[in-house]
Amino acid sequence: MSKQHPSAVQSIEEMQNNLPYAETIEKKHYKRDLESLQIELLKAQRHIKLSESAW
């Protein structure tokens, strides 16, 4: 039997209705931040891949 974390979201609708922040971010700021995070993710993936090939 699996236990869920007490604050686990049950559905997308529940998540959209109970946002964890007071204000939404402007689309241009969201896109800028998203791009930065995607770049960091690619860097991490590349590092992991190169590290694994060294073994």
Short mmCIF file of C-alpha atoms in Angstrom, two decimals:
data_model
loop_
_atom_site.label_atom_id
_atom_site.label_comp_id
_atom_site.label_asym_id
_atom_site.label_seq_id
_atom_site.Cartn_x
_atom_site.Cartn_y
_atom_site.Cartn_z
CA MET A 1 0.00 0.00 0.00
CA SER A 2 1.53 3.32 -1.02
CA LYS A 3 1.18 6.41 1.11
CA GLN A 4 0.87 9.86 -0.40
CA HIS A 5 2.51 12.92 0.99
CA PRO A 6 -0.14 14.93 2.91
CA SER A 7 0.20 17.89 0.53
CA ALA A 8 0.22 15.81 -2.65
CA VAL A 9 -1.95 17.23 -5.42
CA GLN A 10 -4.76 14.94 -6.51
CA SER A 11 -5.45 16.47 -9.94
CA ILE A 12 -4.39 19.17 -12.38
CA GLU A 13 -7.58 21.06 -11.62
CA GLU A 14 -6.80 21.04 -7.90
CA MET A 15 -3.31 22.30 -8.63
CA GLN A 16 -4.63 25.13 -10.82
CA ASN A 17 -7.17 26.19 -8.19
CA ASN A 18 -4.67 26.13 -5.29
CA LEU A 19 -1.58 27.88 -6.60
CA PRO A 20 1.37 28.05 -4.18
CA TYR A 21 1.98 31.73 -4.96
CA ALA A 22 -0.02 34.95 -4.70
CA GLU A 23 0.71 36.37 -8.16
CA THR A 24 1.30 34.92 -11.60
CA ILE A 25 4.52 35.68 -13.42
CA GLU A 26 4.47 37.72 -16.64
CA LYS A 27 4.79 35.61 -19.76
CA LYS A 28 8.04 37.30 -20.88
CA HIS A 29 9.63 36.63 -17.48
CA TYR A 30 8.36 33.06 -17.51
CA LYS A 31 9.86 32.43 -20.95
CA ARG A 32 13.18 33.99 -19.92
CA ASP A 33 13.36 31.88 -16.78
CA LEU A 34 12.24 28.75 -18.62
CA GLU A 35 14.98 29.19 -21.22
CA SER A 36 17.62 29.60 -18.50
CA LEU A 37 16.41 26.49 -16.70
CA GLN A 38 16.37 24.46 -19.93
CA ILE A 39 19.96 25.48 -20.61
CA GLU A 40 21.00 24.40 -17.10
CA LEU A 41 19.18 21.08 -17.57
CA LEU A 42 21.07 20.44 -20.81
CA LYS A 43 24.37 21.25 -19.09
CA ALA A 44 23.55 18.79 -16.30
CA GLN A 45 22.52 16.08 -18.77
CA ARG A 46 25.72 16.54 -20.76
CA HIS A 47 27.81 16.38 -17.57
CA ILE A 48 26.07 13.18 -16.44
CA LYS A 49 26.47 11.57 -19.85
CA LEU A 50 30.18 12.43 -19.98
CA SER A 51 30.67 11.24 -16.39
CA GLU A 52 29.01 7.90 -17.13
CA SER A 53 31.19 7.32 -20.18
CA ALA A 54 34.30 7.81 -18.05
CA TRP A 55 33.45 4.67 -16.04
#
